[in-house]
Amino acid sequence: MRIGFIGLGHMGNPMVRNLLKHKHTLKVYDVVPDLVRKMVDQGGKAAESIADTAKDVDVVITMLPSSPHVRSVYMGPSGLIASAPPGTLLIDSSTIDPLTAREVEMDTRAKNCPMVDAPVSGGVGGAEAGTLTFMVGGEKADYEAARPILECMGKNIVHCGGPGNGQVAKICNNMMLAIEMIATSEGMTLAAKLGMDPKVFAGIVNTSSGRCWSSDTYNPYPGVLDGVPASRGYSGGFGSDLMLKDLTLVTDAAKSARHPVLLGAIAQQVYQKHSADGNGGKDFSSVILQYMTGSPPTRG
Amino acid sequence: MRIGFIGLGHMGNPMVRNLLKHKHTLKVYDVVPDLVRKMVDQGGKAAESIADTAKDVDVVITMLPSSPHVRSVYMGPSGLIASAPPGTLLIDSSTIDPLTAREVEMDTRAKNCPMVDAPVSGGVGGAEAGTLTFMVGGEKADYEAARPILECMGKNIVHCGGPGNGQVAKICNNMMLAIEMIATSEGMTLAAKLGMDPKVFAGIVNTSSGRCWSSDTYNPYPGVLDGVPASRGYSGGFGSDLMLKDLTLVTDAAKSARHPVLLGAIAQQVYQKHSADGNGGKDFSSVILQYMTGSPPTRG
Amino acid sequence: MRIGFIGLGHMGNPMVRNLLKHKHTLKVYDVVPDLVRKMVDQGGKAAESIADTAKDVDVVITMLPSSPHVRSVYMGPSGLIASAPPGTLLIDSSTIDPLTAREVEMDTRAKNCPMVDAPVSGGVGGAEAGTLTFMVGGEKADYEAARPILECMGKNIVHCGGPGNGQVAKICNNMMLAIEMIATSEGMTLAAKLGMDPKVFAGIVNTSSGRCWSSDTYNPYPGVLDGVPASRGYSGGFGSDLMLKDLTLVTDAAKSARHPVLLGAIAQQVYQKHSADGNGGKDFSSVILQYMTGSPPTRG
Amino acid sequence: MRIGFIGLGHMGNPMVRNLLKHKHTLKVYDVVPDLVRKMVDQGGKAAESIADTAKDVDVVITMLPSSPHVRSVYMGPSGLIASAPPGTLLIDSSTIDPLTAREVEMDTRAKNCPMVDAPVSGGVGGAEAGTLTFMVGGEKADYEAARPILECMGKNIVHCGGPGNGQVAKICNNMMLAIEMIATSEGMTLAAKLGMDPKVFAGIVNTSSGRCWSSDTYNPYPGVLDGVPASRGYSGGFGSDLMLKDLTLVTDAAKSARHPVLLGAIAQQVYQKHSADGNGGKDFSSVILQYMTGSPPTRG
């Protein structure tokens, strides 16, 4: 298949490489020429503009940092909607707010270009290994059309319902994740402060009603699990600033919908403080450091 | 074995019946004569007082509603510590604050009575089925001594470390549980408000990083899972007021330890409001009702 | 002076009338023709477009509902910046986010049009009585130029520093106000629940360290003060949805600045819930209803 | 008058000295002999026990650190209730929870000893200057009987209603104070971060609807007001740990009453974190340090 790809950063780069491995023909574009050059070295063809990326291809995939970027790449005067021939399948893998996703999709549909929103989870590691999860929002037929392409880059390709629902699934899941990570941080540090061995406590929680992914798979307490960021100084993983971005998206979406998300808003604040304290680059499980205060534990 | 049992309420009653089934000899006591009579009908022998309960037995088990009750039953002038012969094994299955548990244990040890704290999870259903989980704090040897008896009433008998750690495990787990239940309520209702099918959203979360016991085993959104309180009007299960009690215990313990538990304290407040709104008797997953406001969802 | 005025809603209408009373010449514009007609009846002259409003006047004042409106009225292809002759003084009295205010001001400056942001407090009542407070951000000289005009509509014309600082003052003040209103609601209802007469409690707080404008001037507890919304069913005053708008602005501004505002974010959530419960049209002191639960007070 | 006084610490010492200045006869007691000796040097007479303090006096005043102390001094086997002759007026100036205050008062009344709870505000400075505020709960007649004595130590002697209401007024006021101090901290630091001069912002807030005692009399931002702790490194004043104690009391009282106090509980957590970070000894306005993060302000 002939695929255009816009956005060649940390995620876009390995995603393109996986598409090339599957023998697809790639036209690539980014505002940073260096990023384009790297992809050309791997076998992609340089596009000269957004409009050019959409010429003579069957599909265009975008991987962009935020809603305004998506809006401008799709809806700008020389953007995809203005340039892509009717019938071109558009796939946006950026994580953005669902309302923007739905607006863009309505415009693409008016131009007879089918579109799906397909944000990912799995991070740079998943992008490189080709094991990303894609949460796809859009018409069933468009989801089916996108699936074989997405399967070149990911392992789970989940249909979440109509347009925008990929974004809804992504940001609502991540809101729960952030809250649960903080809950786990509070539970682990309090148990330790009250005199309990953190590993023993984790063992009990993980077979009980308090268990969650943050406690059994990604525990933030150093030394409880092997091979997680907590056991290597919170390097690697999913950065606190990325989590902060998703929390900002989800609380903004809740504001638009006038829906209360008390713990979500507090999680956003906790990560905002954590970032302001200089921890934005550390894995998001490092939020437990906010709870590791000086005083020694009581006996146990 | 000869066992004394104090506290014959909703939990104590089926626990005693399970001990009787295992051919133990039971002496039973409660301040409410009716509760004693019921147990005598089942084959227990009525004790005349706390002190009498501790006479001619190998073990005394207590199942009481709160710290002041435990304090008075153990430390009162005619309490267990004053009455039990040295060597009597004391097992407290009440859920109380860990500091009181440790104080009581120090006093019993001074009298050469080994003691373990062994709060349970599993509720009345688990008590009747003999499938409770016991979280046991105490010396390893005392845990081993208590285990065969606890196995008559439960399925998982977990050693949590030294005295008081059974309580620590119980209340820290339940703090995490309450926060995660609210997180799930916020995530599920926001996803629905933003136009997503709740079942589809739950399916995605439960194979993703937002998964937790509250989302995959006890989902609070009506109709997502069968056989949970959410699918029968929040009847049965673990009452909101019981969760409120545990949250009050854990935030008090955190205050004593001067340890911050921001989300824990907010969860306590959310359940306090939920209870003040008249929902104390409903299952604790009914907290989702706090997030089910009038306005209809946006499209999806 | 010759003044152009854009935005003739609940606030703009009485502001224009006060300018007319002071013998200024007014050219008025709004997207709703009816609103323009009303002002023409009062002696204003109808402008035909945004561009036309800026022709042959010394000053243009704008009073618009939100940032996107301001952006479009000023920066649109036929907007004020494109149309106003160099030297025209531009005054924006809308409440918007400070970052947008600063962006717009930079663009106007590049066109040699001095600009100040001048959001107001005092509501429709203050607009009609000509007693608004204007919080003005901009160069000192521009503030001095705007002052005589603003004095036709308001009583306090406060210079808050450079461009955008009028907005900063407004939204940070209102964030404090919202938190203090909730604090007062919690204090008043808890004191009452614990058995104290609300009037007596208010009297003590108001001569003590807990006093604030929400307790001594705008008390939310019914019957404590005369002539406030709380004593007439929360009608009139400053609507909860308007407070919610300001809280959304301020928490968004804090997000952009990566500054933690924990209580501010929670206040935003409390008002979001209050609005979702159907109270958006009631005065913002009605938030106390969130704390008036069924159970009767204990003795006192 | 003949007065017994129990509790001779930082507050009790200067209170006794002021009573001596007014020519009252004092019998003094404390568990720390040194504290007694100091008072004897000033003209007091040493009592030998709690019971002895209540002998041959008209009034007994107590100034104790917490509820359990009050409970034991009054209700212990050789406590005041057991020892004081009928008709002795009992005044408790400790800050404790209202429920304990009411329990104690019921017991004293049963012994025909009138009692008032009379917690103070004003700190050690106010105690030394004799300018304390007393918030008095109790029967009107008992309040009138206590007033002349309290006027030797304070300036404002306020009747708050029936027994326990002095405590209610004190802790509910202090809850509002803590929330407002944090609100002021968030508002001041955000305004500064968004580029505004803190003094200018404080000036605007203090003549506007965001004003409160924490902003206009005790501003936490360094350099905004003279003579407050913020302008001398947060030394002196009212310690964060004392505020934490009052917040713990008030949130516990709210728990007993099943009344939600969301911001109160969060304020308790914020001070708990502040204390755990090592700031317990600093004035409570130092909580603003939690909001002073590294990144520099944006322009303004």
Coordinates of C-alpha atoms in Angstrom, one line a residue, chain D:
Chain D
M1 CA -11.2 35.2 94.3
R2 CA -9.6 31.9 95.1
I3 CA -8.6 30.2 91.9
G4 CA -7.1 26.8 91.1
F5 CA -5.2 26.5 87.9
I6 CA -4.1 23.2 86.2
G7 CA -1.7 23.2 83.3
L8 CA 1.2 25.7 83.5
G9 CA 2.8 25.5 80.1
H10 CA 3.5 28.2 77.5
M11 CA -0.1 29.4 77.7
G12 CA -0.9 28.6 81.3
N13 CA 2.1 30.4 82.7
P14 CA 1.3 33.9 81.5
M15 CA -2.4 33.4 82.1
V16 CA -1.7 32.7 85.8
R17 CA 0.6 35.7 86.0
N18 CA -2.2 37.9 84.7
L19 CA -4.6 36.5 87.3
L20 CA -2.0 37.3 90.0
K21 CA -1.7 40.9 88.8
H22 CA -5.4 41.2 89.4
K23 CA -4.9 40.2 93.0
H24 CA -6.5 36.8 92.8
T25 CA -5.3 34.0 95.1
L26 CA -3.9 31.2 93.0
K27 CA -3.3 27.5 93.7
V28 CA -1.4 26.0 90.8
Y29 CA -0.7 22.4 89.6
D30 CA 1.1 20.7 86.8
V31 CA 2.6 17.2 86.3
V32 CA 6.0 18.9 85.7
P33 CA 7.3 20.2 89.1
D34 CA 9.5 22.8 87.5
L35 CA 6.5 24.5 85.9
V36 CA 4.9 24.7 89.4
R37 CA 8.0 26.1 91.0
K38 CA 8.1 29.0 88.5
M39 CA 4.6 30.0 89.4
V40 CA 5.3 29.8 93.1
D41 CA 8.1 32.3 92.5
Q42 CA 5.5 34.6 91.1
G43 CA 3.2 34.3 94.1
G44 CA 1.1 31.2 93.4
K45 CA 0.7 28.4 96.0
A46 CA 1.7 24.9 94.9
A47 CA -1.1 22.3 95.0
E48 CA -0.1 18.8 95.6
S49 CA -2.5 17.1 93.3
I50 CA -5.5 17.6 91.0
A51 CA -7.8 17.0 93.9
D52 CA -5.9 19.4 96.1
T53 CA -6.2 22.1 93.5
A54 CA -9.9 22.0 93.8
K55 CA -10.0 22.3 97.6
D56 CA -10.8 25.7 99.1
V57 CA -11.2 27.6 95.8
D58 CA -14.1 29.2 94.0
V59 CA -13.0 28.4 90.5
V60 CA -10.7 25.9 88.8
I61 CA -9.3 26.7 85.4
T62 CA -7.6 24.1 83.2
M63 CA -5.3 24.6 80.2
L64 CA -4.4 21.2 78.8
P65 CA -2.9 19.9 75.5
S66 CA -5.6 17.5 74.3
S67 CA -8.9 15.6 74.9
P68 CA -7.4 12.6 76.7
H69 CA -5.7 15.0 79.2
V70 CA -9.0 16.8 79.8
R71 CA -10.8 13.5 80.2
S72 CA -8.3 12.3 82.7
V73 CA -8.0 15.5 84.7
Y74 CA -11.8 15.9 85.0
M75 CA -13.0 12.3 85.0
G76 CA -10.1 10.3 86.4
P77 CA -10.7 8.6 89.8
S78 CA -9.0 11.4 91.7
G79 CA -10.0 14.0 89.1
L80 CA -11.9 17.3 89.4
I81 CA -15.4 15.9 89.2
A82 CA -14.6 13.5 92.0
S83 CA -12.9 16.2 94.1
A84 CA -14.4 19.6 93.5
P85 CA -17.1 20.7 96.0
P86 CA -20.5 21.4 94.5
G87 CA -20.8 24.9 93.3
T88 CA -17.2 25.2 92.2
L89 CA -17.1 26.9 88.8
L90 CA -15.0 24.9 86.3
I91 CA -13.5 26.6 83.3
D92 CA -11.7 24.6 80.6
S93 CA -9.6 26.7 78.2
S94 CA -8.0 23.7 76.4
T95 CA -8.8 23.3 72.7
I96 CA -10.5 19.9 72.4
D97 CA -13.2 18.2 70.5
P98 CA -16.8 19.5 71.2
L99 CA -18.1 16.0 72.0
T100 CA -15.6 15.4 74.8
A101 CA -16.4 19.0 76.1
R102 CA -20.1 18.1 76.2
E103 CA -19.5 14.8 77.9
V104 CA -17.4 16.4 80.6
E105 CA -19.9 19.2 81.1
M106 CA -22.7 16.7 81.6
D107 CA -20.7 14.9 84.3
T108 CA -19.8 18.2 86.1
R109 CA -23.4 19.3 86.0
A110 CA -24.5 16.0 87.6
K111 CA -22.1 17.0 90.5
N112 CA -23.6 20.5 90.6
C113 CA -20.5 22.1 89.5
P114 CA -21.2 24.7 86.7
M115 CA -18.8 24.4 83.8
V116 CA -17.9 26.4 80.7
D117 CA -15.6 25.5 77.8
A118 CA -13.5 28.6 77.0
P119 CA -10.8 27.9 74.3
V120 CA -8.7 30.9 73.4
S121 CA -7.2 32.5 70.3
G122 CA -4.4 34.9 70.4
G123 CA -1.4 32.7 71.1
V124 CA 1.4 33.1 73.6
G125 CA 1.6 36.8 72.7
G126 CA -2.0 37.4 73.6
A127 CA -1.7 35.4 76.8
E128 CA 1.2 37.6 77.9
A129 CA -0.4 40.8 76.9
G130 CA -3.7 39.7 78.5
T131 CA -5.5 40.3 75.2
L132 CA -6.8 36.7 74.4
T133 CA -10.1 36.1 72.9
F134 CA -12.2 33.5 74.8
M135 CA -14.9 31.6 73.0
V136 CA -17.2 30.5 75.7
G137 CA -19.7 27.6 75.6
G138 CA -22.1 27.1 78.5
E139 CA -25.3 28.3 80.2
K140 CA -25.7 32.1 80.1
A141 CA -25.4 32.4 83.9
D142 CA -22.2 30.4 84.0
Y143 CA -20.8 32.5 81.2
E144 CA -21.6 35.6 83.3
A145 CA -20.0 34.1 86.3
A146 CA -16.8 33.3 84.3
R147 CA -16.5 36.6 82.5
P148 CA -14.9 38.8 85.2
I149 CA -12.2 36.1 85.7
L150 CA -11.6 35.7 82.0
E151 CA -11.4 39.5 81.6
C152 CA -8.2 39.4 83.7
M153 CA -6.6 37.4 80.9
G154 CA -8.4 38.5 77.7
K155 CA -10.0 41.3 75.8
N156 CA -12.9 39.6 74.0
I157 CA -15.1 37.2 76.0
V158 CA -17.7 35.9 73.5
H159 CA -20.7 33.8 74.5
C160 CA -21.1 31.1 71.8
G161 CA -24.2 29.3 73.1
G162 CA -24.6 26.1 75.1
P163 CA -21.9 23.7 76.4
G164 CA -19.3 22.7 73.8
N165 CA -20.0 25.7 71.5
G166 CA -16.8 27.5 72.5
Q167 CA -15.0 24.5 71.0
V168 CA -17.3 24.5 67.9
A169 CA -16.6 28.1 67.3
K170 CA -12.9 27.7 67.7
I171 CA -12.3 24.8 65.5
C172 CA -14.8 25.8 62.8
N173 CA -13.2 29.3 62.6
N174 CA -9.7 27.7 62.4
M175 CA -10.8 25.4 59.6
M176 CA -12.0 28.4 57.6
L177 CA -8.7 30.1 58.5
A178 CA -6.6 27.2 57.2
I179 CA -8.5 26.9 54.0
E180 CA -8.3 30.7 53.4
M181 CA -4.6 30.7 54.1
I182 CA -4.0 28.1 51.5
A183 CA -6.4 29.9 49.1
T184 CA -4.3 33.1 49.6
S185 CA -1.1 31.1 49.0
E186 CA -2.5 29.7 45.7
G187 CA -3.8 33.1 44.6
M188 CA -0.6 35.1 45.5
T189 CA 1.8 32.6 43.9
L190 CA -0.3 32.1 40.8
A191 CA -0.6 35.9 40.3
A192 CA 3.1 36.2 40.7
K193 CA 3.8 33.2 38.4
L194 CA 1.6 34.8 35.8
G195 CA 3.7 38.0 36.0
M196 CA 2.0 40.3 38.5
D197 CA 3.6 42.2 41.3
P198 CA 2.5 40.4 44.6
K199 CA 2.1 43.7 46.4
V200 CA -0.1 45.1 43.7
F201 CA -2.2 41.9 43.6
A202 CA -2.6 41.9 47.4
G203 CA -3.7 45.5 47.2
I204 CA -6.4 44.7 44.6
V205 CA -7.7 41.6 46.4
N206 CA -7.9 43.4 49.7
T207 CA -10.4 45.9 48.4
S208 CA -12.2 43.2 46.4
S209 CA -14.3 40.1 46.9
G210 CA -11.3 37.8 47.5
R211 CA -10.2 39.6 50.6
C212 CA -9.8 37.7 53.9
W213 CA -7.8 37.9 57.1
S214 CA -5.1 35.8 55.6
S215 CA -4.7 38.2 52.7
D216 CA -5.2 41.6 54.4
T217 CA -3.7 41.1 57.9
Y218 CA -1.4 38.0 57.7
N219 CA -0.4 37.8 54.1
P220 CA 1.9 34.8 53.6
Y221 CA 3.9 36.2 50.6
P222 CA 7.2 37.6 51.8
G223 CA 7.5 41.4 51.7
V224 CA 3.8 42.2 51.2
L225 CA 3.1 43.2 54.8
D226 CA 5.5 44.3 57.5
G227 CA 5.6 42.7 60.9
V228 CA 4.1 39.4 59.9
P229 CA 5.8 36.0 60.0
A230 CA 6.1 36.0 56.2
S231 CA 8.5 38.9 56.5
R232 CA 10.8 37.3 59.0
G233 CA 11.2 33.8 57.7
Y234 CA 8.0 32.4 59.2
S235 CA 9.3 32.5 62.8
G236 CA 7.0 33.2 65.7
G237 CA 3.2 33.3 65.1
F238 CA 1.0 30.2 65.2
G239 CA 2.9 27.1 64.4
S240 CA 1.9 24.8 61.5
D241 CA 1.7 21.8 63.9
L242 CA -0.8 23.7 66.1
M243 CA -2.9 24.4 63.0
L244 CA -2.5 20.7 62.1
K245 CA -3.8 19.8 65.5
D246 CA -6.9 22.0 65.1
L247 CA -7.6 20.6 61.6
T248 CA -7.4 17.1 63.0
L249 CA -9.9 18.0 65.7
V250 CA -12.3 19.6 63.3
T251 CA -12.2 16.8 60.7
D252 CA -12.7 14.3 63.4
A253 CA -15.7 16.3 64.7
A254 CA -17.0 16.3 61.1
K255 CA -16.6 12.5 60.9
S256 CA -18.5 12.0 64.1
A257 CA -21.3 14.3 62.8
R258 CA -21.1 12.6 59.4
H259 CA -20.8 16.0 57.8
P260 CA -18.7 16.4 54.6
V261 CA -16.0 19.1 54.8
L262 CA -14.1 18.5 51.6
L263 CA -11.8 21.5 51.7
G264 CA -11.3 21.1 55.4
A265 CA -10.0 17.5 54.9
I266 CA -7.7 18.6 52.1
A267 CA -6.4 21.5 54.2
Q268 CA -5.6 18.9 56.9
Q269 CA -3.7 16.9 54.3
V270 CA -1.8 19.9 53.0
Y271 CA -0.7 20.7 56.5
Q272 CA 0.1 17.1 57.2
K273 CA 2.4 17.1 54.1
H274 CA 3.9 20.4 55.2
S275 CA 4.6 19.1 58.6
A276 CA 6.1 15.8 57.2
D277 CA 8.3 18.0 55.1
G278 CA 9.8 19.4 58.3
N279 CA 7.9 22.7 58.6
G280 CA 5.8 21.9 61.7
G281 CA 7.6 24.6 63.8
K282 CA 7.2 27.4 61.3
D283 CA 4.3 29.8 61.4
F284 CA 1.2 28.3 59.6
S285 CA 1.5 30.9 56.8
S286 CA 4.6 29.1 55.7
V287 CA 2.3 26.7 53.9
I288 CA 2.8 29.0 50.9
L289 CA 6.3 27.3 50.6
Q290 CA 4.4 24.3 49.2
Y291 CA 3.5 26.5 46.2
M292 CA 6.9 28.2 45.6
T293 CA 8.4 25.9 43.0
G294 CA 11.6 26.4 41.1
S295 CA 10.4 27.7 37.7
P296 CA 10.6 31.5 37.1
P297 CA 7.5 33.6 36.4
T298 CA 6.3 34.3 32.9
R299 CA 6.4 38.0 31.9
G300 CA 3.8 40.5 33.0

